Coordinates of C-alpha atoms in Angstrom, one line a residue:
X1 CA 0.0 0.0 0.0
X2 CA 1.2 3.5 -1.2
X3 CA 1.2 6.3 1.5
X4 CA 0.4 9.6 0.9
X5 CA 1.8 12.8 2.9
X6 CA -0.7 14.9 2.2
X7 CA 1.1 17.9 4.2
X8 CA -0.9 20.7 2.4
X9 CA -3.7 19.0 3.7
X10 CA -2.6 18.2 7.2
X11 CA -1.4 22.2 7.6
X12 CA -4.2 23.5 6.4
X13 CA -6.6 21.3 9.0
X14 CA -4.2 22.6 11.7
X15 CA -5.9 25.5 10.8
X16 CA -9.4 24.4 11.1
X17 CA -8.4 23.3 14.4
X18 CA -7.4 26.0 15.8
X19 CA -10.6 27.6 14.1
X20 CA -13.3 24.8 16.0
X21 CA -11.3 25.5 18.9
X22 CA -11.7 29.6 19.4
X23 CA -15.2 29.3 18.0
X24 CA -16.1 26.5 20.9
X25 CA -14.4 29.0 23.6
X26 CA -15.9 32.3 21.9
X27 CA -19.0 31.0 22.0
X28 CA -19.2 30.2 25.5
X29 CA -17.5 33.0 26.8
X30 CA -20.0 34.8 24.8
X31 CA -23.2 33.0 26.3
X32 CA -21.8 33.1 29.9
X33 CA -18.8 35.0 30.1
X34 CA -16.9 32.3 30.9
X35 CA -15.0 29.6 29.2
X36 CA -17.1 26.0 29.1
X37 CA -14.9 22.8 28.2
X38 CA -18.5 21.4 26.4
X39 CA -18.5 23.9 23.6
X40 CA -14.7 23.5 22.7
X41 CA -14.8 19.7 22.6
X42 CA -18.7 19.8 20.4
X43 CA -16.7 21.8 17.5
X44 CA -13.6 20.4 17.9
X45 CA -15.8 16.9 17.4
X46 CA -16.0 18.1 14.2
X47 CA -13.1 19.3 13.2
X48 CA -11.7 15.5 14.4
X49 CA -14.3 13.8 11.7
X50 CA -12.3 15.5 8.9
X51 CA -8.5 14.5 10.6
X52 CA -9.7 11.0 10.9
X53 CA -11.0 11.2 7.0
X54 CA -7.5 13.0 6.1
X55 CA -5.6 10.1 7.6
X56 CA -7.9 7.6 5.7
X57 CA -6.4 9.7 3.1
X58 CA -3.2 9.2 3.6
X59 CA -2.6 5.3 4.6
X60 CA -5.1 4.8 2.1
X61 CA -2.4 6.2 -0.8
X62 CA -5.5 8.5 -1.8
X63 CA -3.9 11.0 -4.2
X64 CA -6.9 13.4 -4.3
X65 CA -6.7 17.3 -4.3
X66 CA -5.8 18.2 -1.0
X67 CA -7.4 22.0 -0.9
X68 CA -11.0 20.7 -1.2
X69 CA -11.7 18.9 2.5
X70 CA -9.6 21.8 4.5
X71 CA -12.3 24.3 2.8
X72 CA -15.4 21.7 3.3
X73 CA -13.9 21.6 7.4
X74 CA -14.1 25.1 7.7
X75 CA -17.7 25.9 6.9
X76 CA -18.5 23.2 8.4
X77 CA -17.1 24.2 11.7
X78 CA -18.4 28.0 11.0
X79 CA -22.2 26.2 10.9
X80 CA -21.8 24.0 13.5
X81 CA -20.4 26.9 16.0
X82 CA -23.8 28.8 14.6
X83 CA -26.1 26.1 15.2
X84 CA -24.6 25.0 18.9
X85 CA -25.4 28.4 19.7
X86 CA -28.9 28.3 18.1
X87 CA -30.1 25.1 19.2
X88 CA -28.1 23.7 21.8
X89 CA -30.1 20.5 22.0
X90 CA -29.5 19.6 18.3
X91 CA -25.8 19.5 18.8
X92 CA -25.0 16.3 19.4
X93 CA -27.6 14.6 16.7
X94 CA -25.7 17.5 14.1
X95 CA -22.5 16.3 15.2
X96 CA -23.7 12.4 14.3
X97 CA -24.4 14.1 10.6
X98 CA -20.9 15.5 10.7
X99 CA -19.1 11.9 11.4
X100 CA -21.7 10.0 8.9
X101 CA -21.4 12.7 6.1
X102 CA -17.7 12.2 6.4
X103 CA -18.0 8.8 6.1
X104 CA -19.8 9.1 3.2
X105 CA -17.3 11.5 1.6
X106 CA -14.6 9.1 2.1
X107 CA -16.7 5.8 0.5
X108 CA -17.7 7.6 -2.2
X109 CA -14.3 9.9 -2.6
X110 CA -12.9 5.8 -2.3
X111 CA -15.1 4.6 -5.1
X112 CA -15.1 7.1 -7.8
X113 CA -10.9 7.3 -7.5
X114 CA -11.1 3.6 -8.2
X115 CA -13.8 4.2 -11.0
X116 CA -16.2 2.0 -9.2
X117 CA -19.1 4.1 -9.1
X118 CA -19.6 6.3 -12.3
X119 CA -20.7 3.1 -14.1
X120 CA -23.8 2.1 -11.9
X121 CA -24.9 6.3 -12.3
X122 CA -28.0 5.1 -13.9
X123 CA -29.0 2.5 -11.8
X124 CA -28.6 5.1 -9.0
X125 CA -30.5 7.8 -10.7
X126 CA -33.5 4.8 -11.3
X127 CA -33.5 4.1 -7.7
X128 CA -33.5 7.9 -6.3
X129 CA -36.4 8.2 -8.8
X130 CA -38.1 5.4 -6.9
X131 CA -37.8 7.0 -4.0
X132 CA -39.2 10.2 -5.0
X133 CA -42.4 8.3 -6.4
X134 CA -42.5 6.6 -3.1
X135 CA -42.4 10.6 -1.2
X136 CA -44.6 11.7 -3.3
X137 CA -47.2 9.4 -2.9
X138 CA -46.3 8.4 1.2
X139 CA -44.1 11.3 2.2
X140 CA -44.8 13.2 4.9
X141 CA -45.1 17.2 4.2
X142 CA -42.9 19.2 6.5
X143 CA -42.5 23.2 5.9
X144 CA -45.1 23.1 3.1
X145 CA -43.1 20.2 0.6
X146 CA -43.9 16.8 0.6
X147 CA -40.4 16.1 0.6
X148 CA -39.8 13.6 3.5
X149 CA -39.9 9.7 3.2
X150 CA -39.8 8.2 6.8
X151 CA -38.6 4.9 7.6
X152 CA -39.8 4.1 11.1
X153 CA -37.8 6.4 13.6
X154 CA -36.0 7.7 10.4
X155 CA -36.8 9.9 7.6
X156 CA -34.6 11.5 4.5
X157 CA -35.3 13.8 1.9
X158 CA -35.2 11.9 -1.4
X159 CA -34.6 14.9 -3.7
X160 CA -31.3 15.1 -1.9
X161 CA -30.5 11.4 -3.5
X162 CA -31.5 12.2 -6.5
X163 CA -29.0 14.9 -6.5
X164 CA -26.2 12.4 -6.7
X165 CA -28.0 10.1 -9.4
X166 CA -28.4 13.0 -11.5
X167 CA -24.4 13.7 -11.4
X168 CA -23.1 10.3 -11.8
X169 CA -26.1 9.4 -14.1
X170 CA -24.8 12.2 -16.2
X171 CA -21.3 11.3 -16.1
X172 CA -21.7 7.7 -17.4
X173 CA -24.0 8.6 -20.1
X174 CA -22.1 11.9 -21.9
X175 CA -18.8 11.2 -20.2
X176 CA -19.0 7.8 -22.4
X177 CA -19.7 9.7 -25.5
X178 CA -17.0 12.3 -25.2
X179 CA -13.5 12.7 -24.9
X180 CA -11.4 15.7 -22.9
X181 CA -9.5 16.4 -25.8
X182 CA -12.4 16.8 -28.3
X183 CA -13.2 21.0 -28.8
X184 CA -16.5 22.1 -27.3
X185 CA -17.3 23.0 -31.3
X186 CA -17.0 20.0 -32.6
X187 CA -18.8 17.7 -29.9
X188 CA -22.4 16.4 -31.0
X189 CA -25.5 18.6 -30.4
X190 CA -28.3 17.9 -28.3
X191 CA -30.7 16.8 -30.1
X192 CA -28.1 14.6 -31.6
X193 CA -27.6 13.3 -28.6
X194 CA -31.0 12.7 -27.1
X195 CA -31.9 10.3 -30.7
X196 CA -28.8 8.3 -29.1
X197 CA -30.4 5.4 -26.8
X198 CA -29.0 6.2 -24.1
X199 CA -29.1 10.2 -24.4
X200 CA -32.8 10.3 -24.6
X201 CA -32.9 7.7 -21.4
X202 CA -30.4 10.4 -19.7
X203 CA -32.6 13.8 -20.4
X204 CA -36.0 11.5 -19.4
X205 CA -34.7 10.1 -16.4
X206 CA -33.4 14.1 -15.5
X207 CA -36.7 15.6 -16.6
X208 CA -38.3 13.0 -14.6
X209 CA -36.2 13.7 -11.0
X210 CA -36.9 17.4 -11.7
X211 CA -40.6 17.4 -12.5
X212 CA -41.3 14.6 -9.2
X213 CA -39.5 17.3 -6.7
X214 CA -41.7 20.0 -8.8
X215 CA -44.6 17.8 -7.8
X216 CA -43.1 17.7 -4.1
X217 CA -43.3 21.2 -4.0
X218 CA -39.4 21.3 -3.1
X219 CA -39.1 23.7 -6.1
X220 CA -35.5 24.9 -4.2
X221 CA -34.3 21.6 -5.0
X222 CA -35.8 21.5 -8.2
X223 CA -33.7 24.5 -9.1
X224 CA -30.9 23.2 -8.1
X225 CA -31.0 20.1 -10.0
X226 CA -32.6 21.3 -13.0
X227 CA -29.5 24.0 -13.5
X228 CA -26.7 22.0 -12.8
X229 CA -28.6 19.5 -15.2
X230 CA -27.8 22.1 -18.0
X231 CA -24.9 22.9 -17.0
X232 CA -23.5 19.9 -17.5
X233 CA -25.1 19.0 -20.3
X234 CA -23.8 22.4 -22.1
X235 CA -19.9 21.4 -21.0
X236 CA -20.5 17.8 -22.7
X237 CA -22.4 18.8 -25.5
X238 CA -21.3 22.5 -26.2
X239 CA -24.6 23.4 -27.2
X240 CA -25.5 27.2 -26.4
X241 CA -29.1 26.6 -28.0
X242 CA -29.7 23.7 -25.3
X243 CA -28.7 26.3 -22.8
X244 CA -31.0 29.0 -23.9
X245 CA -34.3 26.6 -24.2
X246 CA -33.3 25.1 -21.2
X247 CA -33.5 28.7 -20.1
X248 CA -36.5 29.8 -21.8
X249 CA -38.4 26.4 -20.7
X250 CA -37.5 27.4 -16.9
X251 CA -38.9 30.7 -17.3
X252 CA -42.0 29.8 -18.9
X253 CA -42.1 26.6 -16.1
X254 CA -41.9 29.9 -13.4
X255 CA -44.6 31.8 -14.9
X256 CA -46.9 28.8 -15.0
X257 CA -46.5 27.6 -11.7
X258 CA -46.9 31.7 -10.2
X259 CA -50.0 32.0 -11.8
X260 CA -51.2 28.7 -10.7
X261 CA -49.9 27.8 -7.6
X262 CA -51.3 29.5 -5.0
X263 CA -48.2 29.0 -2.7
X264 CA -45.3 30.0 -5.1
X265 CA -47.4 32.9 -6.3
X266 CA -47.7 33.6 -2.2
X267 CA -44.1 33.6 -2.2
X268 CA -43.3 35.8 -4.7
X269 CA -45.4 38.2 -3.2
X270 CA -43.9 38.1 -0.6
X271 CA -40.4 37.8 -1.7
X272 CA -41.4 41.5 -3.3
X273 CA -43.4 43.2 -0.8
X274 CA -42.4 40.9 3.3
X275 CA -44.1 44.2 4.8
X276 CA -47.4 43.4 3.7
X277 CA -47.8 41.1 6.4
X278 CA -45.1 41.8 8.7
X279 CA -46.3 39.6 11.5
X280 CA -47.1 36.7 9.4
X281 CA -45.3 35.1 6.2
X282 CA -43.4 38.0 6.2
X283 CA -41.5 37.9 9.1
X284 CA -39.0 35.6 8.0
X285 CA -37.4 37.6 5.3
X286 CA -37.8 40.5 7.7
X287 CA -36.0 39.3 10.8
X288 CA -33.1 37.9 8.3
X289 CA -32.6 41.6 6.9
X290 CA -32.6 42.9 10.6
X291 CA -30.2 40.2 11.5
X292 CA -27.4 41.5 8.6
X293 CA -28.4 45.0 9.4
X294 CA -27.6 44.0 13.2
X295 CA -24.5 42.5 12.6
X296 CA -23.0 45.4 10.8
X297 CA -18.9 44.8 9.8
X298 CA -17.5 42.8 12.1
X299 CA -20.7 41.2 14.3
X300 CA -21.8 41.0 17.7
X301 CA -19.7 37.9 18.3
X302 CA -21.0 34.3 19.2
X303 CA -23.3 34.2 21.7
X304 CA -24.2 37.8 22.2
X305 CA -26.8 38.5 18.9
X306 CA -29.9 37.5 19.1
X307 CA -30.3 35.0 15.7
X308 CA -32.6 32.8 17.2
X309 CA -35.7 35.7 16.1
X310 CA -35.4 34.3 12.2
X311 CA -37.6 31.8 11.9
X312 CA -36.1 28.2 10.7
X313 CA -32.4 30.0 11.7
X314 CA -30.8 26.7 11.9
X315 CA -31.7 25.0 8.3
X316 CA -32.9 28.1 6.0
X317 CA -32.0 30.9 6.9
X318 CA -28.8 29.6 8.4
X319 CA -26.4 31.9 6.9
X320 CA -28.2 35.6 8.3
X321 CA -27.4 34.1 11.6
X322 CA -24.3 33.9 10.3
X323 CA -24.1 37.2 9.2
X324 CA -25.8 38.8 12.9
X325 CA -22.8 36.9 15.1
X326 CA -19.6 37.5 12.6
X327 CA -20.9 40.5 10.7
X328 CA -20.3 41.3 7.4
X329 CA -16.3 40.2 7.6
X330 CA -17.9 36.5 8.7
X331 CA -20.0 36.2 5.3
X332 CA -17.5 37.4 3.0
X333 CA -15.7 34.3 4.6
X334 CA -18.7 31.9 4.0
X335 CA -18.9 33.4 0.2
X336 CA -15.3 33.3 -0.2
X337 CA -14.9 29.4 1.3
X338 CA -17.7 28.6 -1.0
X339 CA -16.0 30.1 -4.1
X340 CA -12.6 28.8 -3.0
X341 CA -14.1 25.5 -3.2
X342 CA -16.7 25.3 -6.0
X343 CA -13.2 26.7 -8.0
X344 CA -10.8 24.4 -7.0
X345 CA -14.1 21.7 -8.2
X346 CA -14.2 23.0 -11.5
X347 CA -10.5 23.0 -11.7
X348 CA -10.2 19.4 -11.1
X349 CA -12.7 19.4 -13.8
X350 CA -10.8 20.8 -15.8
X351 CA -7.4 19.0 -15.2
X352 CA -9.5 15.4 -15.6
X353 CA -7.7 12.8 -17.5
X354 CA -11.2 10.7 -18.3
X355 CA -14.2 12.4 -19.9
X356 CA -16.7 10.8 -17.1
X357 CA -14.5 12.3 -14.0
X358 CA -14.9 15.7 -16.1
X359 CA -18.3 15.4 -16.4
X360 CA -19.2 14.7 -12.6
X361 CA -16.5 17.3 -11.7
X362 CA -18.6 19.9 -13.5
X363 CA -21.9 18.3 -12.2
X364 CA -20.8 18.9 -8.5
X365 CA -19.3 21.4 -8.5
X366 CA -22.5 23.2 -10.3
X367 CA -24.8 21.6 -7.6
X368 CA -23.1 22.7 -4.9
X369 CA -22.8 26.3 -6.6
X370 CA -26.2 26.3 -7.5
X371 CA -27.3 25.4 -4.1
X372 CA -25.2 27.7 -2.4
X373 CA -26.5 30.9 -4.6
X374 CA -30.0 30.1 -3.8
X375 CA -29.8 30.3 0.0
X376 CA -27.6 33.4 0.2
X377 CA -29.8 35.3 -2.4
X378 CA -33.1 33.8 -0.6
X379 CA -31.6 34.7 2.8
X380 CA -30.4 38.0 1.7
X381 CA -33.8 39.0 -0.4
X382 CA -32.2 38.5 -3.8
X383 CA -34.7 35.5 -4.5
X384 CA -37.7 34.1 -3.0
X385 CA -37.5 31.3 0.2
X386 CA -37.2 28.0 -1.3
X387 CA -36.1 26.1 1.5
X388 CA -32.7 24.6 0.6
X389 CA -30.2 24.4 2.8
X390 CA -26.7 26.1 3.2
X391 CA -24.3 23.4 2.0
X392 CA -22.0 21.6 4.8
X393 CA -23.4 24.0 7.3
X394 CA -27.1 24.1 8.1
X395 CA -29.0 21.5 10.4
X396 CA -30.2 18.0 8.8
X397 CA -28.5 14.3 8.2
X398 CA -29.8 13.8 4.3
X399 CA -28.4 17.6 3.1
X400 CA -25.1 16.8 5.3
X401 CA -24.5 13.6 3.4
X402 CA -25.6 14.6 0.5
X403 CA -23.4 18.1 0.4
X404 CA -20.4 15.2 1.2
X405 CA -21.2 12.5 -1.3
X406 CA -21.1 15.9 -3.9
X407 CA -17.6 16.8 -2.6
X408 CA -16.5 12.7 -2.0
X409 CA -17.0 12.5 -5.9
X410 CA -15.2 15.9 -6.7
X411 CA -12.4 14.5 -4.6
X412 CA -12.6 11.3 -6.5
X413 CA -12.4 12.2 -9.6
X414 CA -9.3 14.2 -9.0
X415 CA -7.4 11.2 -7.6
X416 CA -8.7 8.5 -10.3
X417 CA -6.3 6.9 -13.0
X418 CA -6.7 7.5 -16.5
X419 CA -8.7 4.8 -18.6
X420 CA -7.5 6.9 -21.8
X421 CA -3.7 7.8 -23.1
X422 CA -4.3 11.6 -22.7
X423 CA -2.1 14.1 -21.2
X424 CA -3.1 16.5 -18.0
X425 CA -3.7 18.8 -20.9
X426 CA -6.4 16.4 -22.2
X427 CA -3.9 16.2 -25.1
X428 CA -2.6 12.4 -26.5
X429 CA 0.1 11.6 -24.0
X430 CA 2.6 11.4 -27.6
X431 CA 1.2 15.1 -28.6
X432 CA 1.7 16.3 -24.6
X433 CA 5.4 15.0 -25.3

C-alpha cells in the first residue's frame, strides 16, 4: 500500500483546528462569560471527523486534491459553531451528521478514485427516482413540501438522492460519448444526442427527477437540479441553443406555476413586498434583513446577537445568523470558502484525465454552486424562500451527506487513473510529449 503525505492538507486542518477551537471558547465566553470545556470539545468533534478522513487519506495512498476537505472543514465548523449556539439541544444529533457525512465522503471519494461508481450512475438515478415516487405518494409534508420519506424512527429527503443520481447518471451517459480532448465546437449537439439510446434515457430520467420534486413542491431543489442539469449538459455537448431553451423552458415553467400555484405565487409576493404582512409570512425575510443590518462589519460575536428571532435559523436561513454573530467580515468568509471550493471543483474538472471524472466534476461542483447561490440570495432578499439548505453547514442528516457525497465525488475524480492515453492537458500523452 502506497502512503500519501498529504502535508498541504494536514497544515491546512491545523488550521481548522485552531478555528473549531476559538469558535467553541468564543462561543461560551459569549453566552456566559466564561469559558465551558463542552463547547470546545462539540466543535472540535467536528473538526476530528475530517483528521480521521484525512488520515484515511493518507494510509489509504488517496492521491486526491488536497485543498477541497480543508475548505469543506471550515464551513462546516463556521455552521456548527452557529447552530450549537442556536439550538443547543441539536448539537450532538448534528455532530452524528458531521461523522456520517464524512463517512460518506470518504466511501464515495474511495469509489469514484477507483472508478467503481460512475458506471452504476443510472441505476442510482432509477432508484432515487423510486424514491421520490414513493415521497410523493407516502411522504410526509414538512415546511409546506412533501419532501420527506420516513422509515420508522428515520426519515430523508429523497430529492437530496437524486441529486447524486443526476451527477453520476450524467457522467456515465455523456462522459461515455465524449473525450477531454475533443473542442467544445466539434462535440455532437443535443438533439443529436438525445436520438442516441441512451441520451434520450439520460434527459428523461433528468426531466423525470426534476418534474417529481416540482410535484413535491421542493421547487428549491428542483432548481438546483434542473441548473446543474444544464450545466452539464452544455460542457458535454457545447450546445448554447440547449442552454437558452433550457433557459426559456424554466422561465416559462416559473410563470406557470406563479400564476397557478397558490403557494409559489404567495411567495413571490412576498419575496417583493415581506411588509405586507409583517407579523405573518413575512416575518421571516424581515428578521433575516434585521439580523445583517444587526451584525453590521464585524458582528456581535457568538453568543451575544440574538439569531434565534429568524424563523427556521438553523436549516434556512442559516447563513443571516451567520451574518448577525460575525458580521459582514464572517459572510464574506462563508462566500469566499464557498468560491474557493466550487473553483478548486471546476478545476479538477478541468485537469481530468477521463471524460466521465470531467463530467461529474462539473456536475458537482455546479450543484453545490447552484445550491449555495440560492440560500444566500433567498436569505439575503435577492430570491424568493425556497427552503434549501446552506451546504456543509445548516441542520439535517440527508443535506449533510448529501453536500459530502457531492464533494466525495469531486475528490474522486481528481485522484482516479486515467482509462484513456491523454495528457493533464487532455492532449494524447505522444502530442503532450
Amino acid at each position: 500500500m502506497k502512503v500519501q503525505a498529504r502535508e498541504d492538507e494536514r497544515s491546512l486542518l491545523g488550521i481548522v483546528i485552531l478555528l473549531a477551537i476559538s469558535s467553541g471558547i468564543g462561543l461560551s465566553i459569549g453566552r456566559i462569560g466564561k469559558v465551558v470545556g463542552a463547547d470546545a470539545a462539540y466543535t472540535s468533534g467536528v473538526a476530528l471527523a475530517f483528521v480521521l478522513v484525512h488520515l484515511a487519506f493518507v494510509f489509504t495512498g488517496f492521491s486526491g486534491d488536497q485543498t477541497l476537505l480543508p475548505i469543506c472543514a471550515a464551513i462546516t465548523v463556521m455552521g456548527y459553531s452557529s447552530l450549537l449556539r442556536l439550538r443547543p439541544d441539536l448539537a450532538l444529533r448534528q455532530l452524528g451528521f458531521v461523522w456520517l457525512g464524512c463517512a460518506v465522503l470518504f466511501a464515495l471519494a474511495t469509489l469514484t478514485s477507483r472508478r467503481r461508481l460512475v458506471g452504476k450512475g443510472l441505476y442510482i438515478l432509477a432508484a432515487s427516482i423510486v424514491t421520490l415516487v414513493a415521497t410523493l405518494a407516502a411522504g410526509a409534508e414538512r415546511g409546506g413540501a412533501r419532501s420527506w420519506l420516513l422509515l420508522g424512527p428515520l426519515g430523508f429527503q429523497a430529492s437530496e438522492f437524486a441529486k447524486i443520481g443526476c451527477v453520476l447518471a450524467g457522467a456515465a451517459v455523456l462522459g461515455a460519448g465524449m473525450r477531454v480532448d475533443t473542442p467544445a465546437d466539434q462535440r455532437q449537439s443535443v438533439i443529436a444526442f438525445a436520438r442516441n439510446r441512451s441520451g434520450g434515457a439520460l434527459l428523461a430520467a433528468w426531466a423525470a427527477a426534476v418534474l417529481l420534486t416540482v410535484a413535491q413542491r421542493d421547487l428549491g431543489s428542483a432548481m438546483v437540479m434542473f441548473i446543474a442539469c444544464v450545466a452539464t449538459l452544455y460542457v458535454a455537448t457545447g450546445d448554447r441553443a440547449a442552454v437558452v431553451g433550457s433557459a426559456l423552458a424554466a422561465g416559462l415553467g416559473v410563470w406557470v406555476a406563479s400564476r397557478y400555484w397558490d403557494h409559489v405565487s404567495f411567495r413571490f409576493a412576498i419575496w417583493l413586498n415581506p411588509w405586507s404582512d409583517p407579523a405573518g409570512a413575512g416575518y421571516q425575510t424581515i428578521q433575516a434583513l434585521y439580523a445583517f443590518s444587526a451584525g453590521g462589519v464585524l458582528g456581535k460575536g457568538y453568543g451575544v446577537g440574538s439569531p434565534w428571532v429568524v424563523p427556521a435559523a438553523a436549516t434556512d436561513m442559516l447563513f443571516a445568523a451567520i451574518a448577525e454573530e460575525t458580521g459582514l467580515a464572517g459572510a464574506l468568509g462563508i462566500i469566499a470558502a464557498f468560491l474557493l471550493l466550487v473553483g478548486r471543483g471546476y478545476a479538477v474538472a478541468m485537469r481530468a484525465r477521463w471524460s466521465a471524472g470531467l463530467v461529474a466534476a462539473v456536475a458537482s461542483a455546479s450543484m453545490l454552486a447552484v445550491q449555495f447561490f440560492v440560500i444566500v440570495a433567498g436569505n439575503t432578499g435577492v430570491l424568493p424562500l425556497t427552503g434549501v439548505t446552506l451546504p456543509f453547514a445548516s441542520y439535517g442528516g440527508s443535506s449533510m451527506s448529501a453536500s459530502m457525497a457531492l464533494l466525495g465525488i469531486l475528490m474522486g475524480c481528481a485522484a482516479a487513473p486515467c482509462p484513456e492515453p491523454l495528457g493533464l492537458l487532455g492532449l494524447p500523452e505522444e502530442a503532450a510529449a
